[in-house]
Amino acid sequence: MSNTSIDINCDLGEGTGNEAAILPFISSVNIACGFHAGNAITMLEVVRLAKKHGVAIGAHPSWDDREHFGRRNMQLPARELYAILLYQLGALAAICHSESIPLHHVKPHGALYNQAATDAELSKVITTAIRDFNPSLILYGLSGSVLNATAEKAGLRVAAEVFADRTYTKEGLLTPRTMHNAMITETAKATAQALQLVTQQEVTTIDHTLIHLKADTICIHGDGAHAPEFARALHQAMESASISIQPPA
């Protein structure tokens, strides 16, 4: 089934300085909350830029792991993870409140996101923290993941996320970054995969299997070397395909 609209999201506030070049071409932004990257100043700056461009704002919480950019698998007792998630959501929500703009969604970052895609207990902690903080927030999670199923069971709204600049395994998971073919670095390939996902709800995996993936929102990584180019090309491709670009409601 082809989408008639899609959300384009991007992870920003991570120290790359790409925000001004990317925000005009996306409809929602995931802002680093200080635990893997960013700080109070970057959060405020990106919130103001997002408000200027009419982009929906989401929190991008992480494991407490600045040293490894939040991309190292970790484990914490449930009460500790719950607490650091509330801390990060609260920090960004306070800045949004000061700018009179609502917090729209939550997308876990990096290893936390990928671990939760297959870990039911971890997913339960994440969804409980979001629900207790603000049950109206939308969870952005990997399409077809355990995290999404857990969030839906908890009564949260969920946006099934797919990726323009990452490859997939036949299980529907993101190819680990330790593998050489995990990232898509060519604009034409990223755009082609994005169109396949949005117009056909399918993706070709690294072993050439065609799998179905629901697509509510499509991500590009703001820390990628070609991120501004990807954002512009993806926006143009969707418009050319008569697909409207807007955040999940």
mmCIF file of C-alpha atoms in Angstrom, residues 3 6-9 27-28 140-141 159-163 214-219 248:
data_model
loop_
_atom_site.group_PDB
_atom_site.id
_atom_site.type_symbol
_atom_site.label_atom_id
_atom_site.label_comp_id
_atom_site.label_asym_id
_atom_site.label_seq_id
_atom_site.Cartn_x
_atom_site.Cartn_y
_atom_site.Cartn_z
ATOM 1 C CA ASN A 3 1.554 6.250 1.479
ATOM 2 C CA ILE A 6 5.094 10.681 5.254
ATOM 3 C CA ASP A 7 6.996 12.250 8.104
ATOM 4 C CA ILE A 8 10.692 12.924 7.527
ATOM 5 C CA ASN A 9 12.595 13.008 10.807
ATOM 6 C CA SER A 27 8.842 17.638 9.369
ATOM 7 C CA SER A 28 10.014 16.367 12.766
ATOM 8 C CA TYR A 140 8.929 6.696 17.265
ATOM 9 C CA GLY A 141 10.180 3.107 17.129
ATOM 10 C CA ALA A 159 4.893 5.938 14.592
ATOM 11 C CA ALA A 160 6.547 3.054 12.754
ATOM 12 C CA GLU A 161 9.993 4.280 11.748
ATOM 13 C CA VAL A 162 12.037 3.271 8.729
ATOM 14 C CA PHE A 163 15.436 4.494 7.585
ATOM 15 C CA LYS A 214 5.060 -0.226 7.717
ATOM 16 C CA ALA A 215 6.326 3.328 7.253
ATOM 17 C CA ASP A 216 4.871 6.245 9.208
ATOM 18 C CA THR A 217 8.098 8.208 9.544
ATOM 19 C CA ILE A 218 11.413 7.970 7.734
ATOM 20 C CA CYS A 219 14.732 8.910 9.350
ATOM 21 C CA PRO A 248 2.333 12.085 12.633
#
